[in-house]
Amino acid sequence: METPERIRFALCWEPAPDAFDSYPALELVIAAGAGVDRLLAHPGLRPEMKVARIRDTQQAYQMAGFAAHEVLHYERKFDHLRANAKARLWTDVLGRSPGSVSVALLGHGTMGQAVVKSLTALGFTLRVASRSAPADPLPGVRYFSGDTAAAKAATGADYLINLLPLTKATEGVLNADLFARLAPGARLIQIGRGEHLVEDDLIAALDSGQIAAASLDVFRQEPLPADHPFWAHPNLRLTPHLASHTLPEELVRQVIACARALRDGETCDSIVDPARGY
């Protein structure tokens, strides 16, 4: 068994404040998932320690399926159909042409790209905001980059899907100003990080009708407290942070590959840039 002084690599998720103190030789901490904001802000993270995250294509497919499911749930009016079936009503419910529906997506990493592909395949019109212009843009998709990308992508959109990484620049990005840019009666699908959302601004937008409904999978406090107002709001769909999960076999493969690369003096593609936060 290795002694603490010889441990060089750690796999963790939300480690305790003193979790790294007993391991002076640590040079790499790997998040057991895609989010690394808490690791980058960890009080025990030393300058010589690198942070890596998991990039899982299968996890991206899960996220894309979740996003597409929520858009289709609203567009095909499945809540209305379920209510009609319960009332034994055989009533047609008309929807819009997918091409007439504008979807704004914030974030164009591995998961964001999977969401773009899934929704364009279903015929929806995509407007994508990212830090920089994509190297391989998809035909028919509008891309926005730079500091004003989110505002431009959201303007007039029927749906706003958030998949941004959490950084100082993106915290609180889902706020009243951004909601006001959406088409009246738009829907929000929040599958990024809980800290992206200004919760009071969302409640106000829902109550005013500017946002007709929202699907929330991530929250500032998890588990969501039983007395939180989100539970009681009729226009919210809540899920317990399950839009995607890291698959164990892929987690093991990437952890081993990254550790071996650093051991052998090679580059690990999963290393996070601390300045960018992802």
XYZ file of C-alpha atoms in Angstrom:
278
model
C 0.000 0.000 0.000
C 1.303 3.450 -0.948
C 2.138 5.901 1.793
C 0.462 9.356 1.582
C 3.815 10.971 0.757
C 4.050 8.989 -2.503
C 0.516 9.638 -3.828
C 0.717 11.757 -7.001
C -2.803 11.486 -8.452
C -6.244 11.876 -6.863
C -9.750 11.228 -8.190
C -12.342 13.258 -6.313
C -15.692 15.038 -6.271
C -16.329 17.853 -3.796
C -13.396 16.969 -1.493
C -13.303 18.283 2.069
C -11.294 21.490 2.677
C -8.368 19.512 4.152
C -8.583 16.572 1.738
C -5.236 17.299 0.035
C -3.240 18.222 3.151
C -1.916 14.706 3.777
C -0.617 14.274 0.232
C 2.371 16.600 -0.312
C 3.340 14.956 -3.634
C -0.028 15.465 -5.320
C 0.406 16.820 -8.841
C -2.966 16.006 -10.395
C -6.538 16.021 -9.119
C -9.155 14.670 -11.485
C -12.819 15.571 -11.151
C -15.124 12.571 -11.430
C -17.271 14.516 -13.880
C -17.297 17.463 -16.275
C -17.535 20.281 -13.696
C -14.326 21.524 -12.104
C -15.344 24.895 -10.637
C -15.337 23.600 -7.067
C -11.937 21.966 -7.500
C -10.418 25.126 -8.969
C -11.707 27.083 -5.968
C -10.620 24.463 -3.422
C -8.641 26.010 -0.524
C -6.177 23.119 -0.527
C -5.269 23.354 -4.208
C -1.558 24.152 -4.463
C 0.147 25.939 -7.404
C 1.945 22.782 -8.514
C -1.284 20.766 -8.686
C -3.041 20.402 -12.027
C -6.801 19.862 -12.369
C -8.350 17.603 -14.983
C -11.934 16.790 -15.899
C -13.748 13.986 -17.666
C -14.720 14.469 -21.308
C -17.250 11.730 -21.995
C -18.928 11.503 -25.402
C -21.563 9.151 -24.026
C -22.298 11.653 -21.265
C -22.685 14.308 -23.958
C -25.243 12.110 -25.714
C -27.170 11.812 -22.451
C -27.180 15.584 -22.089
C -28.301 16.039 -25.683
C -31.139 13.584 -25.143
C -32.252 15.400 -22.009
C -32.248 18.787 -23.752
C -34.110 17.446 -26.782
C -36.637 15.724 -24.524
C -37.433 18.943 -22.699
C -37.819 20.970 -25.904
C -40.092 18.305 -27.389
C -42.062 18.037 -24.151
C -43.018 21.695 -24.417
C -43.348 21.887 -28.200
C -45.529 18.786 -28.531
C -47.534 19.848 -25.465
C -47.227 16.529 -23.674
C -48.543 17.983 -20.416
C -51.771 18.919 -22.228
C -51.979 15.496 -23.852
C -51.505 13.766 -20.515
C -54.248 15.884 -18.946
C -56.556 15.139 -21.884
C -55.911 11.414 -21.589
C -56.610 11.506 -17.861
C -59.903 13.276 -18.617
C -60.640 10.784 -21.461
C -60.631 13.561 -24.026
C -59.740 12.742 -27.631
C -58.627 16.258 -28.581
C -56.042 17.296 -31.147
C -53.314 19.620 -29.855
C -51.535 21.598 -32.543
C -47.864 22.546 -32.385
C -45.487 24.733 -34.331
C -43.207 23.818 -37.194
C -39.756 22.990 -35.713
C -38.099 25.297 -38.223
C -40.043 28.238 -36.855
C -38.777 27.608 -33.308
C -35.583 29.422 -32.304
C -33.366 27.748 -29.697
C -30.525 29.699 -28.057
C -27.768 27.521 -26.640
C -25.177 28.910 -24.240
C -22.002 26.836 -24.391
C -20.380 24.889 -27.208
C -18.104 22.359 -25.539
C -18.418 18.600 -25.936
C -21.941 18.570 -24.519
C -23.051 21.746 -26.263
C -21.999 20.397 -29.636
C -23.995 17.212 -29.027
C -27.073 19.296 -28.151
C -26.688 21.372 -31.341
C -26.513 18.247 -33.482
C -29.529 16.630 -31.820
C -31.775 19.685 -32.104
C -30.759 20.578 -35.659
C -31.501 16.971 -36.617
C -35.020 17.535 -35.280
C -35.400 20.624 -37.461
C -35.104 23.387 -34.851
C -33.321 26.678 -35.575
C -30.181 27.006 -33.435
C -28.395 30.137 -32.187
C -25.205 29.269 -30.289
C -23.161 31.430 -27.913
C -19.588 30.418 -27.132
C -16.341 32.004 -26.028
C -14.787 31.671 -29.484
C -16.009 30.866 -32.976
C -16.183 27.101 -33.667
C -13.620 25.502 -35.938
C -16.277 23.370 -37.635
C -19.594 25.299 -37.720
C -22.708 23.420 -38.777
C -24.658 24.697 -41.795
C -27.732 26.677 -40.835
C -26.601 27.331 -37.248
C -25.874 30.921 -36.176
C -22.862 31.310 -33.923
C -22.020 34.229 -31.655
C -18.762 34.675 -29.772
C -17.227 37.186 -27.406
C -18.556 39.089 -24.406
C -21.968 39.815 -25.968
C -22.542 36.319 -27.366
C -25.150 35.248 -24.803
C -27.211 38.415 -25.253
C -27.134 38.137 -29.041
C -28.028 34.456 -29.101
C -30.906 34.919 -26.645
C -32.532 37.850 -28.458
C -35.907 36.699 -29.747
C -35.294 33.035 -28.897
C -38.165 30.717 -27.982
C -35.902 28.490 -25.872
C -32.805 29.197 -23.826
C -30.626 26.193 -22.999
C -27.691 26.747 -20.663
C -24.626 24.504 -20.813
C -21.907 26.996 -19.908
C -19.030 26.111 -17.612
C -19.089 27.976 -14.314
C -16.520 30.782 -14.191
C -16.420 34.256 -12.669
C -17.626 35.602 -16.010
C -20.606 33.233 -16.301
C -21.900 33.228 -12.709
C -25.376 34.791 -12.665
C -25.608 34.884 -16.472
C -29.211 33.661 -16.367
C -30.701 36.892 -15.086
C -33.491 39.393 -15.696
C -31.605 41.228 -18.453
C -31.072 38.033 -20.427
C -34.641 36.818 -19.850
C -35.982 40.134 -21.164
C -34.246 39.485 -24.494
C -36.114 36.241 -25.085
C -39.334 36.026 -27.030
C -42.338 36.503 -24.714
C -43.413 33.145 -23.316
C -40.027 31.517 -23.901
C -38.822 28.439 -22.035
C -35.599 27.943 -20.077
C -33.723 24.646 -19.852
C -31.036 24.970 -17.175
C -28.527 22.085 -17.289
C -25.290 23.998 -16.641
C -24.460 24.850 -13.026
C -26.776 26.111 -10.316
C -24.762 29.288 -9.808
C -25.547 30.424 -13.354
C -29.138 31.191 -12.383
C -30.363 34.230 -10.465
C -33.284 32.451 -8.848
C -35.369 35.479 -7.917
C -35.083 36.771 -11.490
C -36.459 33.494 -12.816
C -39.423 33.554 -10.412
C -40.212 37.124 -11.500
C -39.955 36.199 -15.195
C -42.256 33.209 -14.673
C -44.801 35.254 -12.754
C -44.832 37.964 -15.436
C -45.182 35.445 -18.261
C -41.947 36.516 -19.974
C -40.848 32.932 -19.375
C -43.727 30.486 -19.707
C -41.963 27.523 -18.122
C -38.542 26.273 -17.104
C -36.840 22.913 -16.679
C -34.199 22.982 -13.944
C -31.768 20.142 -13.345
C -29.097 22.013 -11.358
C -29.413 24.309 -8.356
C -27.367 26.613 -6.151
C -28.068 24.347 -3.201
C -28.294 20.609 -3.747
C -30.324 18.754 -2.658
C -32.893 21.491 -3.172
C -34.305 22.389 0.279
C -37.844 21.191 0.925
C -39.025 24.737 1.625
C -37.562 26.222 -1.575
C -40.181 28.117 -3.635
C -39.215 26.230 -6.798
C -41.010 23.112 -5.540
C -44.386 24.839 -5.448
C -44.198 26.830 -8.686
C -46.645 25.409 -11.251
C -44.495 26.313 -14.258
C -41.325 24.541 -13.224
C -40.111 21.042 -14.076
C -37.479 19.925 -11.549
C -35.045 17.017 -11.789
C -32.304 16.114 -9.259
C -29.121 16.810 -11.263
C -29.436 13.768 -13.508
C -29.368 15.186 -17.041
C -26.192 13.168 -17.587
C -23.908 10.873 -15.639
C -20.277 9.935 -16.135
C -20.103 6.275 -17.120
C -17.768 4.283 -14.799
C -15.863 2.568 -17.604
C -15.115 5.880 -19.340
C -14.131 7.498 -16.049
C -11.599 4.738 -15.367
C -10.206 4.877 -18.899
C -9.623 8.636 -18.837
C -8.165 8.681 -15.324
C -5.624 6.006 -16.241
C -4.759 7.689 -19.551
C -4.223 11.099 -17.950
C -2.148 9.728 -15.064
C 0.042 7.749 -17.453
C 0.535 10.781 -19.687
C 1.756 12.927 -16.803
C 3.915 10.100 -15.479
C 5.599 9.787 -18.881
C 6.010 13.544 -19.408
C 3.336 13.703 -22.084
C 0.316 16.001 -22.533
C -3.056 15.151 -21.014
C -5.912 16.669 -23.022
C -8.185 16.686 -19.971
C -6.119 19.266 -18.065
C -8.095 22.402 -17.289
C -6.838 25.914 -17.997
C -7.242 27.690 -14.626
C -7.493 31.099 -16.302
C -10.457 29.991 -18.398
C -12.019 27.711 -15.797
C -12.477 24.761 -18.171
